[in-house]
Coordinates of C-alpha atoms and ligand atoms in Angstrom, one line a residue:
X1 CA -57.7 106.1 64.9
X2 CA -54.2 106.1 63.1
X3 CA -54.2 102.0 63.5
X4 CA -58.0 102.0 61.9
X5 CA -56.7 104.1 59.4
X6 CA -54.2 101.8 58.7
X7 CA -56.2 98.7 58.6
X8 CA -58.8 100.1 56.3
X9 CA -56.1 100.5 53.9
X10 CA -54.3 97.6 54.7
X11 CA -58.2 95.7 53.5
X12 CA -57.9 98.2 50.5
X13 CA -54.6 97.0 49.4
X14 CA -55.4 94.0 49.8
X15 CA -58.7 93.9 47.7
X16 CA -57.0 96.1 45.2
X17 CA -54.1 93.5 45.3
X18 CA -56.2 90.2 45.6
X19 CA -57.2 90.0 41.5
X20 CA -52.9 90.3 40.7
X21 CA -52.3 87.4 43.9
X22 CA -54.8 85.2 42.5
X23 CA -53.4 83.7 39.2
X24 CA -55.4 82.7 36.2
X25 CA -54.3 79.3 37.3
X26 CA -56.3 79.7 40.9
X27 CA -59.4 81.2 39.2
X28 CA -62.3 79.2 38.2
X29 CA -64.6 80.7 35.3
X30 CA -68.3 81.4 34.9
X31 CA -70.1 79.8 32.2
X32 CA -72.9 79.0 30.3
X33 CA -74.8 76.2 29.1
X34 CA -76.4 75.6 25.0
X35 CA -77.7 72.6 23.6
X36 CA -75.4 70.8 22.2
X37 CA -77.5 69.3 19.1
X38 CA -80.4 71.1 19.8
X39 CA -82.8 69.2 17.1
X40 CA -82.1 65.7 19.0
X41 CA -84.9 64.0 21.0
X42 CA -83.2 61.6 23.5
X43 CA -84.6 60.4 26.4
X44 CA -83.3 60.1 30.0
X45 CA -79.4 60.1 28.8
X46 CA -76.5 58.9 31.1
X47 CA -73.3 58.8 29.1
X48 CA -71.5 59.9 26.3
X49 CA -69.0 58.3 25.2
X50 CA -66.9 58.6 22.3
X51 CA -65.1 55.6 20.3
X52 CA -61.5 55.6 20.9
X53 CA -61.0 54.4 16.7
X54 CA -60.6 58.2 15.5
X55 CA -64.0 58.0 13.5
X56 CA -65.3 60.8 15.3
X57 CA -68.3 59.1 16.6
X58 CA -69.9 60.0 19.6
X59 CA -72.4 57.1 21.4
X60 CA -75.1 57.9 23.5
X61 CA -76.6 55.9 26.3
X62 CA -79.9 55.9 27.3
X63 CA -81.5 55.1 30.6
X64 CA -83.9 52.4 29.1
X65 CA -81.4 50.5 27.3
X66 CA -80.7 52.0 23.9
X67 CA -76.7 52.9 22.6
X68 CA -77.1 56.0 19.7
X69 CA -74.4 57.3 17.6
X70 CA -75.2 61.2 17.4
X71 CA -74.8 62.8 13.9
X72 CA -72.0 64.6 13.5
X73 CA -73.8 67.6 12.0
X74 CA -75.3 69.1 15.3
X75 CA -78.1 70.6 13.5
X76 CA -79.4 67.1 12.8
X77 CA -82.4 65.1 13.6
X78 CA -81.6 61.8 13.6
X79 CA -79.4 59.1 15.6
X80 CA -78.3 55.9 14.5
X81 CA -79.0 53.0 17.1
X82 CA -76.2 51.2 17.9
X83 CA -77.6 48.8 20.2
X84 CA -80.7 47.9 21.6
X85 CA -81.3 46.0 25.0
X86 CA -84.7 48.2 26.1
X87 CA -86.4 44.7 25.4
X88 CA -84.4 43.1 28.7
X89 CA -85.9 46.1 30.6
X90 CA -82.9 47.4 32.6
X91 CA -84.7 50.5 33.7
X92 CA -87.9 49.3 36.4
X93 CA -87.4 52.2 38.4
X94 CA -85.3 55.1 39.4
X95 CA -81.8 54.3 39.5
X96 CA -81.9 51.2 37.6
X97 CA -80.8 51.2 34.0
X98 CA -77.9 50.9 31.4
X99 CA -76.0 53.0 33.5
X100 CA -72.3 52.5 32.1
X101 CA -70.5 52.0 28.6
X102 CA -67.0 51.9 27.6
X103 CA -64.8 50.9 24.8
X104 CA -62.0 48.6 25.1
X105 CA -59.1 50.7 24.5
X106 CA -58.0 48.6 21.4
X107 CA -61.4 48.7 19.8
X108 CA -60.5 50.1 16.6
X109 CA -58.8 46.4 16.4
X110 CA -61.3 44.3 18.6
X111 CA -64.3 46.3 18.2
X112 CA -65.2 45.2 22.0
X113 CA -67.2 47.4 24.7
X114 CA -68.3 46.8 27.7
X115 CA -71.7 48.0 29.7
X116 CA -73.2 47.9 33.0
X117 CA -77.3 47.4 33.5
X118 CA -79.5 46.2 35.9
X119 CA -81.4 43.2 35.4
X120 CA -84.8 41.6 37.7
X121 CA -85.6 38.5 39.3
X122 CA -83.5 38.3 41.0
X123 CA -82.2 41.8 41.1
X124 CA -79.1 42.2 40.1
X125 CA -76.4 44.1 37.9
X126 CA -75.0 43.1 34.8
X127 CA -71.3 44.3 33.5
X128 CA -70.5 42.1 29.5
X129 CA -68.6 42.5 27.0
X130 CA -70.3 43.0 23.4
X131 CA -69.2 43.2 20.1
X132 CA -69.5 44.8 17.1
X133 CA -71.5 43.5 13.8
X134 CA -68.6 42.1 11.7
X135 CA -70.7 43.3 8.3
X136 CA -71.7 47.1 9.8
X137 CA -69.2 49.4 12.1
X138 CA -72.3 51.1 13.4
X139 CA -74.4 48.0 14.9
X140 CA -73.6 45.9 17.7
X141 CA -73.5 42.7 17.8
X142 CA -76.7 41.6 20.4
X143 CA -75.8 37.8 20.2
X144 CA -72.2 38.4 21.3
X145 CA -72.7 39.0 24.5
X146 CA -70.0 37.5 27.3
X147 CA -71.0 38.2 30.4
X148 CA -68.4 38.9 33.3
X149 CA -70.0 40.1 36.4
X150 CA -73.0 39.9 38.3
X151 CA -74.0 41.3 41.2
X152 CA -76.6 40.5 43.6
X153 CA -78.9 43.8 44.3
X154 CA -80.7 43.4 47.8
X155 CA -82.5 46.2 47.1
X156 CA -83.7 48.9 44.1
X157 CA -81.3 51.8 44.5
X158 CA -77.4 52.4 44.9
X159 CA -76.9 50.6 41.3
X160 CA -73.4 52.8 40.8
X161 CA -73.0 51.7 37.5
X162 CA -69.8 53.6 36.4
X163 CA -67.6 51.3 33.6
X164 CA -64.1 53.3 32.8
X165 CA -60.4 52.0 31.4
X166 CA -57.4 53.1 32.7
X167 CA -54.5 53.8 31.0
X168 CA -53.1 50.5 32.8
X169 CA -55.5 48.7 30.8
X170 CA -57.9 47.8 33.4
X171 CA -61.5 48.3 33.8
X172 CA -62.6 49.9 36.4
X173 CA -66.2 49.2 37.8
X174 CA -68.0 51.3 40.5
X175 CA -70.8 49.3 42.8
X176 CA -73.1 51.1 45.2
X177 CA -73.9 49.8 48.7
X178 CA -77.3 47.5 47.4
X179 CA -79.4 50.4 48.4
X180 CA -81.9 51.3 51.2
X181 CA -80.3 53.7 54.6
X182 CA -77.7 53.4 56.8
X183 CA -76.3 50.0 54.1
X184 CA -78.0 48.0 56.6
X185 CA -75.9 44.9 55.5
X186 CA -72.9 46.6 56.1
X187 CA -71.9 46.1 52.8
X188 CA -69.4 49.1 51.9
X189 CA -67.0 48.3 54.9
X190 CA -67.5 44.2 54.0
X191 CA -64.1 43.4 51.9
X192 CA -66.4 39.7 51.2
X193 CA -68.4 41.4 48.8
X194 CA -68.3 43.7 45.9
X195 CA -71.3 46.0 46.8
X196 CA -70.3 49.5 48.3
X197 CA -66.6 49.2 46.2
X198 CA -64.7 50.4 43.2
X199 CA -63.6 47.1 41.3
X200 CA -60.9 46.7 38.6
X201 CA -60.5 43.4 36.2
X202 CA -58.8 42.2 33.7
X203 CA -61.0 41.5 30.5
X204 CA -58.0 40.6 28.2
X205 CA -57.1 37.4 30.5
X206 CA -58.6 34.7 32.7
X207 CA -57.6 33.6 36.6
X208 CA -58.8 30.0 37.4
X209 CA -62.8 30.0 36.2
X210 CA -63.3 33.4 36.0
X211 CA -64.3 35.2 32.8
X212 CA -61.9 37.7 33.6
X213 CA -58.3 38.2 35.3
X214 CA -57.6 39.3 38.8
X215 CA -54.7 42.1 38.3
X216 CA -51.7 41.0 40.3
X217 CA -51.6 44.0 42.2
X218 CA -55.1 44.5 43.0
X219 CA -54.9 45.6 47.0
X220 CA -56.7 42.2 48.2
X221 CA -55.8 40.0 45.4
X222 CA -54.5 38.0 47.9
X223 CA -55.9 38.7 51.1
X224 CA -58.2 35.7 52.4
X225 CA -61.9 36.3 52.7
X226 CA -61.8 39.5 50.8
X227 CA -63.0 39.9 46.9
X228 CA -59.8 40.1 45.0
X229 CA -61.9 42.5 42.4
X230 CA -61.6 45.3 44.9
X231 CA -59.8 48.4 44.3
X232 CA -61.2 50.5 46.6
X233 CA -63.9 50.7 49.1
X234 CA -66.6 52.6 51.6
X235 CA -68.6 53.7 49.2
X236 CA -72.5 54.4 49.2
X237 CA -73.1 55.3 45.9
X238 CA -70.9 56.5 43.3
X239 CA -72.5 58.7 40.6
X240 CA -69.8 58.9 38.2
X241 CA -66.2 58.8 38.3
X242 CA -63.3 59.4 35.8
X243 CA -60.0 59.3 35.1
X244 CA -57.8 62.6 34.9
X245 CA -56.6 62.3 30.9
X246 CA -53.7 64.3 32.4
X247 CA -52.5 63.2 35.3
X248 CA -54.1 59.7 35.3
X249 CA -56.3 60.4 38.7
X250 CA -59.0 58.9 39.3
X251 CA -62.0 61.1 41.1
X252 CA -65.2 59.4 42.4
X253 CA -68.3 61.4 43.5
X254 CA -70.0 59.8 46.5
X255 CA -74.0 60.6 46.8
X256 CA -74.5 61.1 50.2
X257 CA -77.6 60.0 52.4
X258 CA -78.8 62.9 54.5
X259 CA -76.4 65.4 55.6
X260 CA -73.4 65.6 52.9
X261 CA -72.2 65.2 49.2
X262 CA -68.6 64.4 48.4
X263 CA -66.1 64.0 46.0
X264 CA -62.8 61.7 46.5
X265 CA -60.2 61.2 44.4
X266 CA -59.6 57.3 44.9
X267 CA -56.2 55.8 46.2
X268 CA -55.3 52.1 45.5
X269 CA -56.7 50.0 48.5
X270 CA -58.2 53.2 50.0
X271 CA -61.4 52.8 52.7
X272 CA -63.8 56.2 51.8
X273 CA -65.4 55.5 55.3
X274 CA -69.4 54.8 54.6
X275 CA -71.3 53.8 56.5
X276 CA -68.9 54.9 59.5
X277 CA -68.5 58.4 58.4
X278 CA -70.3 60.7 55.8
X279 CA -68.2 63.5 54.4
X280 CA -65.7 64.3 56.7
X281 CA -68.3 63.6 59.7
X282 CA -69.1 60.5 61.7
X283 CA -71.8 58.5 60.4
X284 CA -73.0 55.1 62.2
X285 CA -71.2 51.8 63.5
X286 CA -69.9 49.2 61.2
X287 CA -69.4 45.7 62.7
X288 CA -65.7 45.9 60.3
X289 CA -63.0 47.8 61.5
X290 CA -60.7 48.4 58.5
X291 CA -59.4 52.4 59.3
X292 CA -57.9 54.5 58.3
X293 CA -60.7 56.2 56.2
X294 CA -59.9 58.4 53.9
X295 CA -61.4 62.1 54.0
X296 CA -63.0 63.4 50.7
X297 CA -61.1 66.1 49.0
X298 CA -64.5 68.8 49.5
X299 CA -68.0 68.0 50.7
X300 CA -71.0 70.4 50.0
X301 CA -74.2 70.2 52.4
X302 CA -77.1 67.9 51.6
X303 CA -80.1 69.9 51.8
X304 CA -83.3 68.2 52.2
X305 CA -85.4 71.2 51.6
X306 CA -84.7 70.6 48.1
X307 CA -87.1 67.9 47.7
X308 CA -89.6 70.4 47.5
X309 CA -88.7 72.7 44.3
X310 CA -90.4 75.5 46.0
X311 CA -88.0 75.7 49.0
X312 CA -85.2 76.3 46.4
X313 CA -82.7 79.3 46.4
X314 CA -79.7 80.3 44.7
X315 CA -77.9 79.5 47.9
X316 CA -78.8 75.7 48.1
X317 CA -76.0 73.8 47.5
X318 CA -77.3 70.5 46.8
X319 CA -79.2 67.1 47.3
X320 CA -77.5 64.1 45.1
X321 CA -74.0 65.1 43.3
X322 CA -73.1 64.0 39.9
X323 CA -69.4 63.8 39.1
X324 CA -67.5 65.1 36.1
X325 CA -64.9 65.4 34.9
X326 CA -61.3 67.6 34.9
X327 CA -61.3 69.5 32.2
X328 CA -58.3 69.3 29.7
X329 CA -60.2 70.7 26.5
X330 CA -59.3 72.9 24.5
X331 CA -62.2 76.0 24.3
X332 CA -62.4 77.4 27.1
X333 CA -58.6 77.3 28.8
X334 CA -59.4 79.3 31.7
X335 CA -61.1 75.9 33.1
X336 CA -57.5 73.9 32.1
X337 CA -57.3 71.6 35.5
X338 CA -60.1 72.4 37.1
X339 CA -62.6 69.4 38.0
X340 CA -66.5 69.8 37.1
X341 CA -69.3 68.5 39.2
X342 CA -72.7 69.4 39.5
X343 CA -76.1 68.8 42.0
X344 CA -79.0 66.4 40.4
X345 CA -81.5 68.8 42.6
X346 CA -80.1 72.3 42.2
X347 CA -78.7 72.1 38.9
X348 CA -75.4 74.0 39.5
X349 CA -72.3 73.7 38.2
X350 CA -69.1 74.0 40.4
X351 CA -65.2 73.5 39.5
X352 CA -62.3 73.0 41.7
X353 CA -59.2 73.1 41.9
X354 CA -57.2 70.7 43.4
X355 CA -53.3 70.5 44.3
X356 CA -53.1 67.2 45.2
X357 CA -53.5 67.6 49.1
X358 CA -56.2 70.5 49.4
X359 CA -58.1 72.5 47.4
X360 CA -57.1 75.6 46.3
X361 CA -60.5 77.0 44.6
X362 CA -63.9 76.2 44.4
X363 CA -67.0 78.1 42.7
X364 CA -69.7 78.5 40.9
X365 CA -69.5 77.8 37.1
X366 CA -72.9 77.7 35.9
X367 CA -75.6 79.0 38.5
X368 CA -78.8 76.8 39.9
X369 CA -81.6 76.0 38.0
X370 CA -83.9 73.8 39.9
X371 CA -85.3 72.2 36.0
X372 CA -81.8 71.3 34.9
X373 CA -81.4 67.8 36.0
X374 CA -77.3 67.2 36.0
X375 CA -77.8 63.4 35.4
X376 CA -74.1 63.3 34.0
X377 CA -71.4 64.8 32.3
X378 CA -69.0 63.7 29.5
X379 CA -66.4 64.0 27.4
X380 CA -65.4 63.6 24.1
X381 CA -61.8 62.5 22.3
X382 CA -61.0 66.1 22.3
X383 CA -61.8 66.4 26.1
X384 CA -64.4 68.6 25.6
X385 CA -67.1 68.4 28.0
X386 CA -70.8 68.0 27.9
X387 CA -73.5 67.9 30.5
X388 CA -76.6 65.5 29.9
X389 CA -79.9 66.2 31.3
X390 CA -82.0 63.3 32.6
X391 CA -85.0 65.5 30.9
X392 CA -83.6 64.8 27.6
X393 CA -81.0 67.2 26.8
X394 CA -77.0 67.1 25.8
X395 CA -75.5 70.7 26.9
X396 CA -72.0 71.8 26.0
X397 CA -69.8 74.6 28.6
X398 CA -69.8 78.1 26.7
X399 CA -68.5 81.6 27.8
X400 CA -71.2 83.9 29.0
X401 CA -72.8 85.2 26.1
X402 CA -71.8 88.8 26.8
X403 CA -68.3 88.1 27.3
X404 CA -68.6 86.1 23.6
X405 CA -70.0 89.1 22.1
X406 CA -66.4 91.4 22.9
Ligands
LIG501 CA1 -66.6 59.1 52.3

């Protein structure tokens, strides 16, 4: 009796205790989500990018092939277009698309970008450089593209498409597997091709032929029968990555296939396991043996009762992750550190925290909603963060209206 007595107020202490133990640094707030420029009609948007030349502008990417700069009154209508490839039809199907952009980090001087889209017959992917128009700042340049990479596609999906610079310089590339189940050319574990990989070059310089350099310390720059492009590898699909602004780390979400979603934070040279393991869980046999793999830092369950919207419920975690990023704006500093991702299917919002070995907190930051598509997040110079809807809209992270109102 006296030891239940004790233990109920040992739980008691502790529960009253618990909000002073956990420090505003472990807590992860709940938020809400407004249109960002809630007069803009955009359609199927993947990135946001913003120029790194201190104009302010913000470009917009859509699925189909078309670059806009957003006004920069948010009450506006209209969008300048930057560039235009729609006409080279990227986008056939699904994942396909102009799925990546980013500036050359001396493009106030250069005025050179890069993007990533697929292209048909034969299927492949695309990563060039472009230009800007020497007589307008706000038009590219069409007729100045240089193109770096292709990729053979085998089949329609796993495009990846991520395009990011670190601050070494480099560009960094992310590739899915070529698509289909099970990567049934064993592509992700294959160090001979660049399918299934994160891939960093050189666009400033040139090895041999190549329209681009080989960084000397790329992992497999020297190791026969491997790509030297290859930074890092087992990967089925990442859907969007980027770099810490802080701390310079680079996190990767991985779509998974049928049982889990992950998110890695990606190690020079690492191996992220697919196809021989999903999550943290084994997966199927790979003709390469390159282990160790490395584990994701969280995994949430892949929950096929999601295809049907009806069989949705605030407790569904998930079907196809879409990385974000950390956060290291300014508005809201209760979410300082943590890192934002969010579920294509389910619509919710989650942030972690992550200490560099495990993580220390995990929630909710915006609840489900089936409708909201989470086709990407962004960021702007200030490293505020938006999410973008594949139905058309550009969101922005706000404190519960409520809470506001105090
Ligand atoms: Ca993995």
């Amino acid at each position: 009796m006296i030891r239940s007595l004790f233990r109920t107020l040992a739980i008691c202490a502790t529960l009253l205790l618990s909000p002073l133990i956990l420090t505003a640094a472990e807590t992860i707030p709940q938020l809400e989500l407004r249109s960002a420029w809630p007069n803009l009609k955009v359609a199927r948007p993947l990135c946001l990018e913003a120029a790194p030349d201190a104009s302010g502008r913000l470009f917009l990417v859509e699925q189909a092939g078309r670059i806009l700069i957003l006004p920069r009154d948010r009450t506006a209508t209209n969008t300048v277009t930057f560039l235009d490839i729609t006409a080279r039809k990227p986008y056939e199907k699904d994942e396909e698309g102009l799925l990546g952009l980013a500036f050359h980090p001396r493009f106030k001087e250069n005025g050179k970008f890069y993007l990533f889209y697929s292209q048909q017959s034969p299927m492949r992917s695309v990563v060039s450089e472009f230009t800007v128009s020497k007589t307008d700042a706000n038009k590219a340049d069409p007729a100045s593209e240089r193109i770096l990479l292709t990729i053979p596609r085998p089949f329609w999906n796993h495009d990846g498409g991520a395009l990011l610079f670190g601050k070494d310089g480099q560009l960094y590339i992310s590739h899915g597997d070529g698509g289909e189940r099970d990567d049934p050319n064993d592509n992700a574990q294959n160090l001979g091709t660049l399918l299934g990989k994160i891939l960093r070059i050189d666009v400033d310089s040139r090895t041999g032929t190549l329209p681009y350099g080989i960084p000397k310390d790329n992992p497999f720059a020297n190791r026969t029968g491997a790509r030297a492009e290859i930074w890092a590898y087992g990967l089925r699909n990442v859907w969007r990555m980027s770099f810490d602004r802080q701390t310079g780390a680079l996190w990767a979400a991985d779509v998974g296939q049928d049982k889990w979603e992950e998110i890695n934070v990606i190690m020079k040279g690492g191996n992220y396991g697919w196809k021989v393991r999903e999550g943290f869980h084994p997966w199927k046999e790979s003709a390469h043996k390159h282990s160790p793999y490395i584990d994701p830092v969280l995994e949430y369950a892949h929950t096929l009762a999601l295809m049907k919207e009806t069989a949705f419920s605030e407790h569904s975690p998930g079907l196809s992750i879409t990385g974000g990023y950390v956060y290291r704006g300014k508005k809201l500093p209760a979410l300082h550190g943590v890192y934002l991702y969010g579920d294509y299917k389910s619509g919710t919002i989650w942030g972690l925290r992550y200490d560099g070995k495990k993580v220390t907190a995990n929630s909710q930051v915006v609840k489900p909603n089936p409708v909201r598509t989470v086709a990407s997040f962004a960021e702007d110079a200030e490293g505020e963060v938006y999410v973008l809807l594949l139905s058309g809209q550009i969101l922005e992270l706000t404190p519960p209206a409520k809470a506001a109102g105090k």
